[in-house]
């Protein structure tokens, strides 16, 4: 299994279960047929920037960093505000034209937000293509992103 897939699985586990030890992550992954070592999980925890927060039972549990989405949204809003040129909507596609050099960063920030309606975002030098899961979702995504500009 590739690292990205394993880390996605870890994120899902963290959201589904109250996990307080790395060994528990190893065990849960093995139950899913994913063989890992505790050392690998330790590196993944560091890369994913997981934090331990107080849990309902009085202990601590692993959690995804809360600020990451807020920081991505804040950066996206500022970058879109500064670099936006124009946009067009067609079916499930939302095309955004930006000042040269901003496309990859904006596409990456859109992906970091993990918006359910968005299938993916691609960015080149001055263009971002946002692919939505439906034409209605594309309209919602367009409105969300255009609201960030103003």
CSV table of C-alpha atoms in Angstrom, one decimal:
chain,number,residue,atom,x,y,z
A,1,UNK,CA,0.0,0.0,0.0
A,2,UNK,CA,1.2,3.5,-0.9
A,3,UNK,CA,1.9,6.0,1.8
A,4,UNK,CA,-0.9,8.4,0.7
A,5,UNK,CA,-3.5,5.5,0.9
A,6,UNK,CA,-2.3,4.4,4.3
A,7,UNK,CA,-2.4,8.0,5.6
A,8,UNK,CA,-5.9,8.4,4.2
A,9,UNK,CA,-6.9,5.2,6.1
A,10,UNK,CA,-5.4,6.6,9.3
A,11,UNK,CA,-7.3,9.9,8.9
A,12,UNK,CA,-10.6,7.9,8.5
A,13,UNK,CA,-9.7,5.8,11.6
A,14,UNK,CA,-9.0,9.0,13.7
A,15,UNK,CA,-12.4,10.4,12.7
A,16,UNK,CA,-14.3,7.1,13.4
A,17,UNK,CA,-12.7,6.0,16.6
A,18,UNK,CA,-11.3,7.4,19.8
A,19,UNK,CA,-7.6,6.4,19.5
A,20,UNK,CA,-5.1,7.2,22.1
A,21,UNK,CA,-2.1,5.0,21.2
A,22,UNK,CA,-0.1,4.3,18.1
A,23,UNK,CA,-0.5,0.6,18.7
A,24,UNK,CA,-4.3,1.0,18.4
A,25,UNK,CA,-3.8,2.5,14.9
A,26,UNK,CA,-1.5,-0.5,14.0
A,27,UNK,CA,-4.2,-2.9,15.2
A,28,UNK,CA,-7.1,-1.2,13.4
A,29,UNK,CA,-5.1,-1.0,10.1
A,30,UNK,CA,-4.2,-4.7,10.4
A,31,UNK,CA,-7.9,-5.5,10.8
A,32,UNK,CA,-8.4,-3.8,7.4
A,33,UNK,CA,-5.6,-5.9,5.9
A,34,UNK,CA,-3.0,-3.2,6.0
A,35,UNK,CA,0.3,-4.4,7.5
A,36,UNK,CA,2.3,-1.6,9.2
A,37,UNK,CA,4.8,-1.2,11.9
A,38,UNK,CA,4.6,1.1,14.9
A,39,UNK,CA,7.6,3.1,13.5
A,40,UNK,CA,5.7,3.7,10.2
A,41,UNK,CA,2.7,4.9,12.1
A,42,UNK,CA,4.9,7.2,14.2
A,43,UNK,CA,6.2,8.8,11.0
A,44,UNK,CA,2.7,9.1,9.6
A,45,UNK,CA,1.4,10.8,12.7
A,46,UNK,CA,4.2,13.4,12.4
A,47,UNK,CA,3.6,14.0,8.7
A,48,UNK,CA,-0.2,14.2,9.2
A,49,UNK,CA,0.5,16.6,12.1
A,50,UNK,CA,-2.0,14.7,14.3
A,51,UNK,CA,-2.5,16.2,17.8
A,52,UNK,CA,-3.7,14.6,21.0
A,53,UNK,CA,-6.8,16.3,22.4
A,54,UNK,CA,-8.8,15.6,25.6
A,55,UNK,CA,-11.4,12.8,25.1
A,56,UNK,CA,-14.8,12.3,26.6
A,57,UNK,CA,-13.4,9.6,28.9
A,58,UNK,CA,-10.9,11.8,30.5
A,59,UNK,CA,-7.9,10.6,28.6
A,60,UNK,CA,-6.5,11.9,25.3
A,61,UNK,CA,-7.1,10.9,21.7
A,62,UNK,CA,-5.5,11.6,18.3
A,63,UNK,CA,-7.2,14.2,16.2
A,64,UNK,CA,-6.6,16.0,12.9
A,65,UNK,CA,-5.2,19.5,13.3
A,66,UNK,CA,-8.2,21.9,13.3
A,67,UNK,CA,-6.3,24.9,12.0
A,68,UNK,CA,-5.2,23.3,8.8
A,69,UNK,CA,-8.6,23.8,7.1
A,70,UNK,CA,-9.0,27.3,8.5
A,71,UNK,CA,-5.5,28.3,7.3
A,72,UNK,CA,-6.2,26.8,3.8
A,73,UNK,CA,-9.5,28.6,3.6
A,74,UNK,CA,-7.9,31.9,4.8
A,75,UNK,CA,-5.0,31.5,2.3
A,76,UNK,CA,-7.4,30.6,-0.5
A,77,UNK,CA,-9.6,33.6,0.2
A,78,UNK,CA,-6.6,36.0,0.1
A,79,UNK,CA,-5.0,34.4,-2.9
A,80,UNK,CA,-8.2,34.4,-4.9
A,81,UNK,CA,-8.9,38.0,-3.9
A,82,UNK,CA,-5.4,39.1,-5.1
A,83,UNK,CA,-5.1,36.9,-8.3
A,84,UNK,CA,-8.7,36.3,-9.6
A,85,UNK,CA,-9.2,37.4,-13.3
A,86,UNK,CA,-12.4,35.6,-14.5
A,87,UNK,CA,-14.3,32.4,-14.4
A,88,UNK,CA,-16.7,30.3,-16.4
A,89,UNK,CA,-19.0,27.4,-15.6
A,90,UNK,CA,-19.9,24.5,-17.8
A,91,UNK,CA,-21.8,21.4,-16.6
A,92,UNK,CA,-19.5,19.9,-13.9
A,93,UNK,CA,-16.5,22.1,-14.7
A,94,UNK,CA,-15.7,25.5,-13.2
A,95,UNK,CA,-12.7,27.2,-14.9
A,96,UNK,CA,-11.0,30.0,-13.0
A,97,UNK,CA,-8.5,32.4,-14.7
A,98,UNK,CA,-5.9,33.9,-12.4
A,99,UNK,CA,-2.8,36.0,-12.6
A,100,UNK,CA,0.2,34.0,-13.9
A,101,UNK,CA,2.0,31.9,-11.3
A,102,UNK,CA,-1.1,31.4,-9.0
A,103,UNK,CA,-2.8,28.4,-10.5
A,104,UNK,CA,-1.0,25.5,-8.8
A,105,UNK,CA,-1.2,27.1,-5.3
A,106,UNK,CA,-4.9,27.9,-5.7
A,107,UNK,CA,-5.7,24.4,-7.0
A,108,UNK,CA,-3.8,22.9,-4.0
A,109,UNK,CA,-5.6,25.1,-1.5
A,110,UNK,CA,-9.0,24.1,-3.0
A,111,UNK,CA,-8.0,20.4,-2.6
A,112,UNK,CA,-6.9,21.0,1.0
A,113,UNK,CA,-10.4,22.2,1.9
A,114,UNK,CA,-11.8,18.8,1.0
A,115,UNK,CA,-15.2,20.1,-0.1
A,116,UNK,CA,-17.5,17.2,-0.5
A,117,UNK,CA,-19.0,18.5,-3.8
A,118,UNK,CA,-15.6,18.8,-5.5
A,119,UNK,CA,-14.1,15.8,-7.3
A,120,UNK,CA,-10.8,17.5,-7.8
A,121,UNK,CA,-8.9,20.6,-8.9
A,122,UNK,CA,-6.1,21.0,-11.4
A,123,UNK,CA,-4.0,24.1,-11.7
A,124,UNK,CA,-1.5,25.4,-14.3
A,125,UNK,CA,0.3,28.7,-14.4
A,126,UNK,CA,-2.9,30.9,-14.8
A,127,UNK,CA,-5.8,28.5,-14.9
A,128,UNK,CA,-7.6,26.3,-12.4
A,129,UNK,CA,-10.1,23.6,-13.5
A,130,UNK,CA,-12.4,22.6,-10.6
A,131,UNK,CA,-14.3,19.4,-11.4
A,132,UNK,CA,-17.5,18.9,-9.4
A,133,UNK,CA,-19.5,15.7,-8.8
A,134,UNK,CA,-22.6,17.2,-10.5
A,135,UNK,CA,-23.7,20.3,-12.4
A,136,UNK,CA,-25.6,21.5,-9.3
A,137,UNK,CA,-22.5,20.9,-7.2
A,138,UNK,CA,-20.5,23.0,-9.7
A,139,UNK,CA,-22.9,25.9,-9.3
A,140,UNK,CA,-22.5,25.6,-5.5
A,141,UNK,CA,-18.7,25.5,-5.8
A,142,UNK,CA,-18.7,28.5,-8.1
A,143,UNK,CA,-20.7,30.5,-5.7
A,144,UNK,CA,-18.6,29.4,-2.7
A,145,UNK,CA,-15.3,30.4,-4.5
A,146,UNK,CA,-16.7,33.6,-5.9
A,147,UNK,CA,-17.9,34.6,-2.4
A,148,UNK,CA,-14.3,34.3,-1.2
A,149,UNK,CA,-13.2,36.9,-3.7
A,150,UNK,CA,-15.4,39.7,-2.4
